[in-house]
PDB file of C-alpha atoms in Angstrom:
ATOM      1  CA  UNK I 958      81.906   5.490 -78.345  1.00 47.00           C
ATOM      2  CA  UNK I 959      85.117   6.964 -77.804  1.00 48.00           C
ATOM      3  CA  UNK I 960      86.107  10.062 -79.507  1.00 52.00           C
ATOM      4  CA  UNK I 961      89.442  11.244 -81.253  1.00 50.00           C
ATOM      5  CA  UNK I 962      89.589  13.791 -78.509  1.00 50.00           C
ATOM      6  CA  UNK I 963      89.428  11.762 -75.675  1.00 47.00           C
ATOM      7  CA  UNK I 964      92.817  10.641 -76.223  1.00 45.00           C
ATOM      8  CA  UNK I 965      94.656  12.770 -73.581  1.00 42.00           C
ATOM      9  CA  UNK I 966      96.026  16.030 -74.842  1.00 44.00           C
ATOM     10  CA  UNK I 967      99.896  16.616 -74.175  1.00 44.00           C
ATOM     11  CA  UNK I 968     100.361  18.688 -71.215  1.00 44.00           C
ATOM     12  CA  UNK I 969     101.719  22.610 -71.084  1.00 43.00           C
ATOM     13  CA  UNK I 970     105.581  22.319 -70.162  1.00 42.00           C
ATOM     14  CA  UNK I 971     106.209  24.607 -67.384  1.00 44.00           C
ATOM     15  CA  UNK I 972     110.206  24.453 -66.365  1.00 44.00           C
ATOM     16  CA  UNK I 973     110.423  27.996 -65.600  1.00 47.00           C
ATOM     17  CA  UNK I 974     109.469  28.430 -61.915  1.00 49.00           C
ATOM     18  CA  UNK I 975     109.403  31.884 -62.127  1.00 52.00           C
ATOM     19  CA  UNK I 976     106.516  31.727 -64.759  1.00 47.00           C
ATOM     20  CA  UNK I 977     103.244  34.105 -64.366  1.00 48.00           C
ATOM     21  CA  UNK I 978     100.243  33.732 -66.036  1.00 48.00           C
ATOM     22  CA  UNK I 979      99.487  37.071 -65.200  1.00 51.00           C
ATOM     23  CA  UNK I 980     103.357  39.063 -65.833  1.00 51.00           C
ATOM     24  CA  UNK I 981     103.660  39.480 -69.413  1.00 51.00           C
ATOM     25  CA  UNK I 982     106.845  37.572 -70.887  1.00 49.00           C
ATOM     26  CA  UNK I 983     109.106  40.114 -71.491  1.00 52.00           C
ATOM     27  CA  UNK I 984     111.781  39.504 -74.337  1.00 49.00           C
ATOM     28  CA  UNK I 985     114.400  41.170 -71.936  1.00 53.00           C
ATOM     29  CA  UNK I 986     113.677  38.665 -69.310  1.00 51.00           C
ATOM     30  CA  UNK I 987     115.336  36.276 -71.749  1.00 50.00           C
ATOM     31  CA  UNK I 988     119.204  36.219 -72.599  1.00 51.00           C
ATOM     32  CA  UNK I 989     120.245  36.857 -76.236  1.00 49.00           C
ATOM     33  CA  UNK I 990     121.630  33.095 -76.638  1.00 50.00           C
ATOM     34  CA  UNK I 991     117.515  32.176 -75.912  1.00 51.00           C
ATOM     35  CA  UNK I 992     115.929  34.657 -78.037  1.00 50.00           C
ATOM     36  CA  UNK I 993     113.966  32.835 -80.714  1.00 53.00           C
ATOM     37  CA  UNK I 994     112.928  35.281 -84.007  1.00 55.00           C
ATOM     38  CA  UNK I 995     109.166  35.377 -84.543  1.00 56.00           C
ATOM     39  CA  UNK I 996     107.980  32.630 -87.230  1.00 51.00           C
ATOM     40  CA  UNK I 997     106.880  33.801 -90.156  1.00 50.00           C
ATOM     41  CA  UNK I 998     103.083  34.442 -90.465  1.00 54.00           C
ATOM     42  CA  UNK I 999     102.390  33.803 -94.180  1.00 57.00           C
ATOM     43  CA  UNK I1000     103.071  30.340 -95.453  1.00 52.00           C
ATOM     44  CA  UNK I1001     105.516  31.681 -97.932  1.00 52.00           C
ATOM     45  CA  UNK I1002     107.069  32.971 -95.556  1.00 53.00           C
ATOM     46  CA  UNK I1003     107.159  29.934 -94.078  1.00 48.00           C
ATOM     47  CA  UNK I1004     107.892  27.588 -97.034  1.00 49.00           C
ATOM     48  CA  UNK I1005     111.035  29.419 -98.030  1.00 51.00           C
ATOM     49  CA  UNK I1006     111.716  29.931 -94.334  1.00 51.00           C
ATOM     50  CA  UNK I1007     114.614  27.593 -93.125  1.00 51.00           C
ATOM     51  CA  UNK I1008     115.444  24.131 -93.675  1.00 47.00           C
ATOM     52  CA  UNK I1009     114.849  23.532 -89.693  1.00 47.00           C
ATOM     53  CA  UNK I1010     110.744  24.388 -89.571  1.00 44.00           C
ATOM     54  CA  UNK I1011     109.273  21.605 -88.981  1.00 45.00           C
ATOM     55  CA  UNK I1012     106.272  21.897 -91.831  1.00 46.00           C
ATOM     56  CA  UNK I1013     103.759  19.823 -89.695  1.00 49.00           C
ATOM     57  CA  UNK I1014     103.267  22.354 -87.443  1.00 53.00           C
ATOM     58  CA  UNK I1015     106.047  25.253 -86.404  1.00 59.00           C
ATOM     59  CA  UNK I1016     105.921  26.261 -83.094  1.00 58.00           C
ATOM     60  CA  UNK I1017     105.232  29.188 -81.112  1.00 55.00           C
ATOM     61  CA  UNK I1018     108.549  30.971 -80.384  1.00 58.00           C
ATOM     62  CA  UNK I1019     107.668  30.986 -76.684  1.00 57.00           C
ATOM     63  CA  UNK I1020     105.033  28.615 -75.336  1.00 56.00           C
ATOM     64  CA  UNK I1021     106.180  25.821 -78.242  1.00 58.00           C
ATOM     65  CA  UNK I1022     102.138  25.439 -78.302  1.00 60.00           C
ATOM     66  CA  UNK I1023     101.185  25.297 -81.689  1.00 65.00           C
ATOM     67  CA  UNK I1024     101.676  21.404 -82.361  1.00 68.00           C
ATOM     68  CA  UNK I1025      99.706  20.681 -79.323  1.00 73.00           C
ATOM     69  CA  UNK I1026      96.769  22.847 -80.493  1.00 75.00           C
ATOM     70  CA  UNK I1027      96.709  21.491 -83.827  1.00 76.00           C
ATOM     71  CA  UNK I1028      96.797  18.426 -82.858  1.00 79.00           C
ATOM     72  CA  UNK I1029      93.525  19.365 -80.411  1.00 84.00           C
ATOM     73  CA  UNK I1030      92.330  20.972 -83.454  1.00 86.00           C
ATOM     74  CA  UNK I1031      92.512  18.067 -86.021  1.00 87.00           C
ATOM     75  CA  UNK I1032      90.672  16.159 -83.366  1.00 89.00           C
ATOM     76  CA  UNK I1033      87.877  18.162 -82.846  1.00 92.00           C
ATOM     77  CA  UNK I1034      87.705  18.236 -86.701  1.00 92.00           C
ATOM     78  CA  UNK I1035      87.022  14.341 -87.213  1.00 92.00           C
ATOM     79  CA  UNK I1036      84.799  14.722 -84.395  1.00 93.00           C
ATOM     80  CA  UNK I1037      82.604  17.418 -85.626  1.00 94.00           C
ATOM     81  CA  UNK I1038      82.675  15.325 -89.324  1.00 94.00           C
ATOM     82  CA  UNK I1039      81.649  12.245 -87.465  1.00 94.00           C
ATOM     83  CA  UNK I1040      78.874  14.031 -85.496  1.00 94.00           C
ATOM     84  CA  UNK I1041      77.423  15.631 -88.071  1.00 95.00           C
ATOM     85  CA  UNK I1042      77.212  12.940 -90.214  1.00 96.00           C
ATOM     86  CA  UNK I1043      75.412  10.687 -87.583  1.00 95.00           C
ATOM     87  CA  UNK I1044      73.252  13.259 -86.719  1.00 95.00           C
ATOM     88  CA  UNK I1045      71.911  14.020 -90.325  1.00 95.00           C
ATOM     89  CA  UNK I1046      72.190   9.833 -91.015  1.00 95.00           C
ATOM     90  CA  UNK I1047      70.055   9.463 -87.770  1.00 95.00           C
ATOM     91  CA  UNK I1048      67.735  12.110 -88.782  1.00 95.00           C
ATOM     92  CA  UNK I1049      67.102  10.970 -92.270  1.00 96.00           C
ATOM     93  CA  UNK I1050      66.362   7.397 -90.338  1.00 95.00           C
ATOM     94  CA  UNK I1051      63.836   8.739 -87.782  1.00 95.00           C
ATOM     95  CA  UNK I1052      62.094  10.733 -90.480  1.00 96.00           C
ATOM     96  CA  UNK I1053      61.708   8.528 -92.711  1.00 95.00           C
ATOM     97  CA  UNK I1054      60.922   5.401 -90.486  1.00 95.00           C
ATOM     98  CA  UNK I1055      58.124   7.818 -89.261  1.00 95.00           C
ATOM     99  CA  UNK I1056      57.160   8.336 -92.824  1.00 95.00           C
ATOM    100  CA  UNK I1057      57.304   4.787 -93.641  1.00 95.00           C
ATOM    101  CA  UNK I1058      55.227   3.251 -90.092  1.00 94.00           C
ATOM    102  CA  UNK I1059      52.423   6.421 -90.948  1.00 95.00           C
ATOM    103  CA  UNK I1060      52.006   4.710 -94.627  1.00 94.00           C
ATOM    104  CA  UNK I1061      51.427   1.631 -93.209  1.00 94.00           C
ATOM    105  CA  UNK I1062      48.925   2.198 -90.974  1.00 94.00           C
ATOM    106  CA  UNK I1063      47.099   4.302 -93.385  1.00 95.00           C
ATOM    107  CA  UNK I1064      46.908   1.375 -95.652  1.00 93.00           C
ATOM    108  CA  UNK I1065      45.587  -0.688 -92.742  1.00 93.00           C
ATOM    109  CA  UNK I1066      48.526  -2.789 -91.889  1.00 92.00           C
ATOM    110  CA  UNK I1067      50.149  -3.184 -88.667  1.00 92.00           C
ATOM    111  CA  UNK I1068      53.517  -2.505 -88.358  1.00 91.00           C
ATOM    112  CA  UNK I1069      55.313  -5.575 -87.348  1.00 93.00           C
ATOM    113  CA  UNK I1070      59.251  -6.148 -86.973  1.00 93.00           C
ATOM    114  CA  UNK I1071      59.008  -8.071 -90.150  1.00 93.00           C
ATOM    115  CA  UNK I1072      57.209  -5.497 -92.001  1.00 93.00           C
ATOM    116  CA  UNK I1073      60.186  -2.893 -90.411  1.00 93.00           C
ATOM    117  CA  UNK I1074      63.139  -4.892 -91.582  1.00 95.00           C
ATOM    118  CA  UNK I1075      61.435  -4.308 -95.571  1.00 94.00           C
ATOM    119  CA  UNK I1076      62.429  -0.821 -94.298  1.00 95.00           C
ATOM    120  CA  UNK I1077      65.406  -1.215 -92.520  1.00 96.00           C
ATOM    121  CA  UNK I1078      66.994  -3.199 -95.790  1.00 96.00           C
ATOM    122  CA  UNK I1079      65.628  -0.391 -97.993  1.00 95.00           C
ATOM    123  CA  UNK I1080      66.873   2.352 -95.766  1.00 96.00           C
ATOM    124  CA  UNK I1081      70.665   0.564 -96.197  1.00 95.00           C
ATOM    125  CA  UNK I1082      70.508   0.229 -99.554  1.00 96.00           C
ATOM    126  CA  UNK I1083      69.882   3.915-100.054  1.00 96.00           C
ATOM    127  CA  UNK I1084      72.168   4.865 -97.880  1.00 95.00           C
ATOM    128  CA  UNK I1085      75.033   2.690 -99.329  1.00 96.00           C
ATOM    129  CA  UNK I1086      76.796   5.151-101.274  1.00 96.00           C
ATOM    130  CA  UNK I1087      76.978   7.594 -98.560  1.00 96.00           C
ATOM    131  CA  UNK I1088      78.286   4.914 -96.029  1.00 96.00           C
ATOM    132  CA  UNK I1089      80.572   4.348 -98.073  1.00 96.00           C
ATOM    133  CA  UNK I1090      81.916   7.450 -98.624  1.00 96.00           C
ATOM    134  CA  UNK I1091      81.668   8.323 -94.876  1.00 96.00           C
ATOM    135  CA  UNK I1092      83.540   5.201 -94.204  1.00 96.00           C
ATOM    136  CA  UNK I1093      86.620   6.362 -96.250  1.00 96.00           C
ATOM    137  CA  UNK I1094      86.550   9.746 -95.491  1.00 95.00           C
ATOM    138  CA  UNK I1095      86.949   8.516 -91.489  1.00 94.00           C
ATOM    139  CA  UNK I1096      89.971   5.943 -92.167  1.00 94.00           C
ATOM    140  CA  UNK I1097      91.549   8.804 -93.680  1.00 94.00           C
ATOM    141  CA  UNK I1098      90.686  11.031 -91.189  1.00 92.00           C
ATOM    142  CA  UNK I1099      92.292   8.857 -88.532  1.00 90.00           C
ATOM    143  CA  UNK I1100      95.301   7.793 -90.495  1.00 90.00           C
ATOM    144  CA  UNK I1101      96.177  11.499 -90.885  1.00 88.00           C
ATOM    145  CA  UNK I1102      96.125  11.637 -86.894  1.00 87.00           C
ATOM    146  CA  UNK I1103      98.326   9.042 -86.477  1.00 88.00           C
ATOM    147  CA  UNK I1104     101.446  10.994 -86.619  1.00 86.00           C
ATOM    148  CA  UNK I1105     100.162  13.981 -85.112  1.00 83.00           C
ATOM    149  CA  UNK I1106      99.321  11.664 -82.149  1.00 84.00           C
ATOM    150  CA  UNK I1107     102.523   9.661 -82.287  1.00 85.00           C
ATOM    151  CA  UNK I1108     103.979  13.335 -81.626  1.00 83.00           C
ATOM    152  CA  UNK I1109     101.810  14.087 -79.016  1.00 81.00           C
ATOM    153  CA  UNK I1110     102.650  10.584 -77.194  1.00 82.00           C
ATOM    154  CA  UNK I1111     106.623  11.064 -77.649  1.00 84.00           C
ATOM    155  CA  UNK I1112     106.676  14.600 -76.281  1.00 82.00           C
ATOM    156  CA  UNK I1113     104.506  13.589 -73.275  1.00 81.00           C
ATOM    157  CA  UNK I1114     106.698  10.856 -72.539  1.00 86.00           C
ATOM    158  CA  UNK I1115     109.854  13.316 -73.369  1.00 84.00           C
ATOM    159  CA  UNK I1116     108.556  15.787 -70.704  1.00 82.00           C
ATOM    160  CA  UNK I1117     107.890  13.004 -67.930  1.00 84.00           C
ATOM    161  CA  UNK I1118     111.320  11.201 -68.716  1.00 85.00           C
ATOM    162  CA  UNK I1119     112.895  15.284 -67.883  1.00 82.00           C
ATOM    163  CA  UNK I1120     110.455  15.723 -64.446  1.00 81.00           C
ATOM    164  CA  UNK I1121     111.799  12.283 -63.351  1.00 82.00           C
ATOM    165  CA  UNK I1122     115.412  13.024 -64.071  1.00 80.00           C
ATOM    166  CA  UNK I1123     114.998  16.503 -61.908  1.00 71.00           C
ATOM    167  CA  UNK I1124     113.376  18.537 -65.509  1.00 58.00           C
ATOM    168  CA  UNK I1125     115.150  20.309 -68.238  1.00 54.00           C
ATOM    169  CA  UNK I1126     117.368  19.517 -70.863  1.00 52.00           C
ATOM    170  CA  UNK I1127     119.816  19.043 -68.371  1.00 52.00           C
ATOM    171  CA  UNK I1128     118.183  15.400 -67.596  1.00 50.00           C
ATOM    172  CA  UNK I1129     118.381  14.486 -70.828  1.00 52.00           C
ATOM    173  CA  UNK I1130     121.911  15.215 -71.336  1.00 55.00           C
ATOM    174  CA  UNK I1131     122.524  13.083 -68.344  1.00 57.00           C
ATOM    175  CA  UNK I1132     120.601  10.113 -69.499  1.00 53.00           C
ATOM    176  CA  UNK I1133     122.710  10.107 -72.805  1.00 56.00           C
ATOM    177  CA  UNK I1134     125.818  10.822 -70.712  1.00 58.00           C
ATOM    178  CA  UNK I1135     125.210   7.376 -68.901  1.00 60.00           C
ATOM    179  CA  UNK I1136     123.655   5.219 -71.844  1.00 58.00           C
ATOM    180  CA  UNK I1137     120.496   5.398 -71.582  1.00 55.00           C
ATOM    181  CA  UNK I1138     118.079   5.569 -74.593  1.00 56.00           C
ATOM    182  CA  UNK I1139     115.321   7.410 -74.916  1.00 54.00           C
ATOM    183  CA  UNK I1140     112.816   4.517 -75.691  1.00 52.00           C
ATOM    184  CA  UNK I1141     113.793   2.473 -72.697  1.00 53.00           C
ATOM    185  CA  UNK I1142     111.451   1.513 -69.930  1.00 47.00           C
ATOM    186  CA  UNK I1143     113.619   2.154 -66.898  1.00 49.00           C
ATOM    187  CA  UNK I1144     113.736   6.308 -65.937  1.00 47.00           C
ATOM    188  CA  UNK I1145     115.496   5.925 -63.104  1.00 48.00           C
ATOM    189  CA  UNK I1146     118.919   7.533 -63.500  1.00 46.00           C
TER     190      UNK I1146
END
């Protein structure tokens, strides 16, 4: 089964060759015209913040990382709900299926495939409600992540459209210089 992680996570942009994992970022290694102000850390700070945050998810001043993590984090969130509600569903089965073949023999019977389906309908019907709700609970789940994802998908393609025009912005100014939209196939420029 595929999982709502294994949809490929958008990539770290790295245009500044003279990046370091190891030298801290320094804010006077940037000009004044690229200083960005810290976002605000409380969400009123962040709701009465300017008209330009983008409420899904503002990002970090200088790695522009936070959309991509919460977007990684809202997918390891419907996985962990999914997991752990197979795993309990599963054990409840097991258990109980144990329960169920143990009663049987004790009253002499042999457990057949016909006596297990008595079971296996019995086992459904009990567990209807929570189906159910598990059902819904997932389609909203993965509604809810198709934006994020959408996101995710335009600024991967965004950042491969820039490496194949020669990176940056400046690419992209030159593509719209010349006509060419962002949502067309051909990136050669």
């Amino acid at each position: 089964m595929v999982g709502a992680c294994d949809i490929p996570a958008p990539g770290f942009p790295h245009t500044n060759p003279g990046f370091s994992y190891t030298k801290p970022l320094l804010l006077s290694d940037v000009t004044a015209s690229e200083q960005i102000p810290r976002r605000p850390r409380r969400i009123s700070d962040i709701l009465t913040g300017p008209g330009e945050v983008d409420m899904v998810s503002t990002p970090d001043p200088v790695s522009n990382l936070r959309s991509e993590r919460d977007w990684r984090l809202l997918c390891e969130r419907v996985d962990k709900f999914n997991s752990d509600f197979w795993t309990e569903n599963n054990t409840k089965f097991i258990t109980e299926k144990i329960a169920f073949e143990e009663d049987a023999r004790s009253r002499g019977e042999t457990v057949t495939p016909e006596l297990l389906s008595v079971f296996y309908k019995d086992f459904l019907d009990r567990a209807y409600s929570r189906q159910t709700a598990y059902n819904r609970r997932w389609w909203r789940e993965n509604l809810a992540m198709l934006y994020p994802g959408f996101k995710a998908s335009v600024r991967n393609m965004r950042r491969a459209m820039m490496r194949a025009r020669g990176g940056g912005s400046a690419g992209l100014v030159q593509a719209q210089a010349k006509g060419i939209k962002f949502w067309e196939k051909n990136v050669e420029i």
